[in-house]
Amino acid sequence: MGYSFPEEALEHVLWFLSSDRDRNSVSLVCKSWYEIERWCRRRVFVGNCYAVTPEIVIRRFPEVRALEMKGKPHFADFNLVPEGWGAYVYPWISAMSVAYPWLEEIKLKRMVVTDESLELISKSFKNFRVLVLSSCEGFTTDGLASIAANCSNLRELDLRESEVEDLSGHWLSHFPDSYTSLVSLNMSCLGSEVSFSALERLVARCPNLRTLRLNRAVPLEKLPNLLRRAPQLVELGTGAYSAEIRSDIYSNLAEAFSFCKQLKGLSGFWDAVPAYLPAMNSVCSGLTSLNLSYATIQCPDLTKLVSQCHSLQRLWVLDYIEDSGLEALSASCKDLQELRVFPSDPFGAEPNVFLTEQGLVSVSEGCPKLQSVLYFCRQMTNAALITIAKNRPNMIRFRLCIIEPQVPDYLTLEPLDTGFGAIVKSCKELRRLSMSGLLTDRVFDYIGTHAKKLEMLSIAFAGDSDLGLHHVLSGCDSLRKLEIRDCPFGDKALLANAAKLETMRSLWMSSCSVSYGACKLLGQKMPRLNVEVIDERGPPDSRPESCPVEKLYVYRTVGGRRIDMPGYVWTMDEDSTIEFS
Amino acid sequence: MEAAYENGLNLKATELRLGLPGTDNESEPQTSSPCVQNNNKRSSSEMDTEKQESVAPPPKTQVVGWPPVRSYRKNVLQQQNNPESDGSGMFVKVSMDGAPYLRKIDLKFYNNYFDLLKALENMFKCNIGVYSEREGYNGSEFVPTYEDKDGDWMLVGDVPWDMFTTSCKRLRIMKGSEAKGLGCCNL
């Protein structure tokens, strides 16, 4: 052995590695590389807050500057996870307040964040810069006031889609006059009105402001005041996009927009009034991202608007856009990469708009870069899906929601197996898939056979038997997250593929046919999985072992069983006893 | 379920299964047990007959979490689907003669006069009674009135509900003895 590679050199090289995967690979080379790497890892991503404990993270990575973490299972978004389930961030904040005094960034998704946590953040981290709370809950505007008052180096405050208890708009006024470092503010989820003059002064004194997403309560007539003070904005979320129809308001707005030469993204548009849409004309051609999913404007006005946005890469819109609007989109927006079409009347029995499978087919034909789709509609055919698959082999995210469960191909009345089969066969890079409509075990055979890059799969009201689940678990090599509801999948496939679950982040099954006995067996045999039964009917012991559990959440962990579970969650342990009847 | 073995897939050969080692019996879920069976199982033969059936579909009950639309989106849509709504809540002040504090309620929260009056009775612990077109709230201890867009004081219940919610600026629950002037039977 002649020389050893100097540590400083390796550290310098590692500085260029940002991907967790790469850093994890480096850590496996040898003990000394593991040591060097762990001391210089600055960013940690925890995909499931219960997969690891704060102590374990802190012990391994002592110099972290940025934490990104996710909590509740995705189906919590649709009220399938009862209140009080968990995902509390406080223990993490508490531990990090001691271990990471130089922490700069916290990004959380689907976690419970209290005012106490926010206050602790604001007081513990002197160089705190970025707070992103995505779909979080548990805090009030008082917590925001702490952040505003104490984080003098704050760059980013993003509350996207969080549920905040809105005590008052006064929190914004807690940013001191000396505070000028704001780069990004997203307060779109808040209900109450902030002091407009405080907002105006804040915007005026922060020259680096790039993203400003206002809440609905900010009136349209006042928007120009903000735009004039921040013409450098790149992303803007308007407040309510309606006002009395007056030419002075219109011209003021149009002029203010014309000063914003850097604007690339627009959102907001609550209560949008068509008369004010053309005020945006000067920015349309430069827009790459447009979120009209709260705008209840109808097809003709929508079509006119999107047809002007030739640089559009991402469009979120309500189904008011209809097939004709999507056809116009496919003709005008050749750079489109992501399309999301949300339902305007999801609970109505009858269709209220003329949006069918044809709209999606048009876009798949006209937009060569289309790779990410979320589409709510009321009818679909295998032929349409086959066409989409043929047109867009570059698709990486495909989420189709046919509003009525178990609806077949409306022309042939067959299941949609062949259609989705075509998608997975043709789109070899597909990473995420959500399915709906009438589906048999056959579609899962196609998925297991072809969807080798699939990482996340969402299934509802589909399949005939355990064979379906078995195809997926045994065939999908890259599967990380599987969420299933209301499918006839039971014990056999789950137990036969128990080892697979250790290679995945998590499995969610609700209203399926997995018995309590099988859950206990799984928990007993797989100590590195937390097998959690969620059942609001009371202790699973009070029912026969063969009785299916309401909900099951299984995830790999090095943190051991949870200690913060509510009364309706039971962990199946190694010590579980199984009665053989 | 036997179809599973026809394809050569022998799930029995796996390590983990329920039942004592050496036995062949899988324990089937018992249909008589007091637990929820939520199977959507169909055999392939059933599927062919499905499309021929023209049975009237059962009345639709809302399934939890389906379609998968997030609550904040649902809330926005609900507000916007209501033609009267401006999306910002219809909060009006409510005063009651003799009560020291005013209250505030969101008219959009209620669907009809019945719900509103019940809520007011509850909130102020008073007895409002029943509205009649001819006699208003004649005989009631307390009478609900409101100020409309024109500044006039009206009896709650005279106009259709939707018209009321868009024109009501504030509510006042008057003592029955003072409300005589608003009733149909004018002195």
mmCIF file of C-alpha atoms in Angstrom, chain B residues 21-90:
data_model
loop_
_atom_site.group_PDB
_atom_site.id
_atom_site.type_symbol
_atom_site.label_atom_id
_atom_site.label_comp_id
_atom_site.label_asym_id
_atom_site.label_seq_id
_atom_site.Cartn_x
_atom_site.Cartn_y
_atom_site.Cartn_z
ATOM 1 C CA PRO B 21 -47.523 -26.410 8.683
ATOM 2 C CA GLY B 22 -48.461 -29.591 6.910
ATOM 3 C CA THR B 23 -52.090 -28.738 6.507
ATOM 4 C CA ASP B 24 -53.599 -27.876 3.189
ATOM 5 C CA ASN B 25 -56.568 -25.872 4.281
ATOM 6 C CA GLU B 26 -56.471 -22.163 3.801
ATOM 7 C CA SER B 27 -58.833 -20.487 6.160
ATOM 8 C CA GLU B 28 -61.438 -18.720 4.094
ATOM 9 C CA PRO B 29 -63.020 -15.575 5.414
ATOM 10 C CA GLN B 30 -66.218 -16.554 7.137
ATOM 11 C CA THR B 31 -69.231 -14.814 5.725
ATOM 12 C CA SER B 32 -71.133 -15.192 8.952
ATOM 13 C CA SER B 33 -68.574 -13.332 11.017
ATOM 14 C CA PRO B 34 -69.431 -9.895 12.346
ATOM 15 C CA CYS B 35 -67.000 -8.123 10.129
ATOM 16 C CA VAL B 36 -67.141 -6.155 6.931
ATOM 17 C CA GLN B 37 -66.668 -8.066 3.709
ATOM 18 C CA ASN B 38 -65.796 -5.722 0.962
ATOM 19 C CA ASN B 39 -65.188 -7.959 -2.006
ATOM 20 C CA ASN B 40 -65.628 -6.871 -5.538
ATOM 21 C CA LYS B 41 -64.861 -10.345 -6.764
ATOM 22 C CA ARG B 42 -66.136 -11.335 -10.143
ATOM 23 C CA SER B 43 -65.527 -14.589 -11.914
ATOM 24 C CA SER B 44 -64.916 -14.311 -15.635
ATOM 25 C CA SER B 45 -68.253 -15.915 -16.452
ATOM 26 C CA GLU B 46 -70.067 -13.233 -14.513
ATOM 27 C CA MET B 47 -68.356 -10.566 -16.553
ATOM 28 C CA ASP B 48 -69.993 -11.690 -19.812
ATOM 29 C CA THR B 49 -73.452 -11.419 -18.375
ATOM 30 C CA GLU B 50 -72.687 -8.044 -16.784
ATOM 31 C CA LYS B 51 -73.056 -6.116 -19.963
ATOM 32 C CA GLN B 52 -76.364 -7.700 -20.853
ATOM 33 C CA GLU B 53 -77.972 -6.765 -17.601
ATOM 34 C CA SER B 54 -80.067 -3.666 -17.611
ATOM 35 C CA VAL B 55 -80.812 -3.546 -13.940
ATOM 36 C CA ALA B 56 -81.529 -0.091 -12.604
ATOM 37 C CA PRO B 57 -78.436 1.030 -10.712
ATOM 38 C CA PRO B 58 -78.843 1.353 -6.944
ATOM 39 C CA PRO B 59 -79.079 4.907 -5.607
ATOM 40 C CA LYS B 60 -75.594 6.360 -5.438
ATOM 41 C CA THR B 61 -74.183 6.870 -1.982
ATOM 42 C CA GLN B 62 -71.054 8.890 -1.735
ATOM 43 C CA VAL B 63 -67.995 6.750 -1.240
ATOM 44 C CA VAL B 64 -65.427 8.171 1.176
ATOM 45 C CA GLY B 65 -62.502 9.712 -0.647
ATOM 46 C CA TRP B 66 -63.870 9.091 -4.143
ATOM 47 C CA PRO B 67 -63.399 10.594 -6.608
ATOM 48 C CA PRO B 68 -59.958 11.514 -5.267
ATOM 49 C CA VAL B 69 -60.380 15.270 -5.043
ATOM 50 C CA ARG B 70 -58.631 17.031 -2.173
ATOM 51 C CA SER B 71 -60.803 18.830 0.388
ATOM 52 C CA TYR B 72 -59.511 22.317 -0.296
ATOM 53 C CA ARG B 73 -60.424 21.849 -3.934
ATOM 54 C CA LYS B 74 -63.830 20.448 -3.027
ATOM 55 C CA ASN B 75 -64.520 23.446 -0.809
ATOM 56 C CA VAL B 76 -63.637 25.920 -3.518
ATOM 57 C CA LEU B 77 -65.808 24.078 -6.044
ATOM 58 C CA GLN B 78 -68.762 23.897 -3.658
ATOM 59 C CA GLN B 79 -68.636 27.610 -3.144
ATOM 60 C CA GLN B 80 -68.329 28.291 -6.836
ATOM 61 C CA ASN B 81 -71.059 25.864 -7.871
ATOM 62 C CA ASN B 82 -73.493 27.839 -5.783
ATOM 63 C CA PRO B 83 -74.562 30.563 -8.231
ATOM 64 C CA GLU B 84 -75.293 33.039 -5.473
ATOM 65 C CA SER B 85 -71.867 32.743 -3.964
ATOM 66 C CA ASP B 86 -69.037 35.174 -4.292
ATOM 67 C CA GLY B 87 -66.790 32.682 -2.640
ATOM 68 C CA SER B 88 -66.019 34.762 0.411
ATOM 69 C CA GLY B 89 -68.725 33.726 2.894
ATOM 70 C CA MET B 90 -71.878 35.660 3.703
#
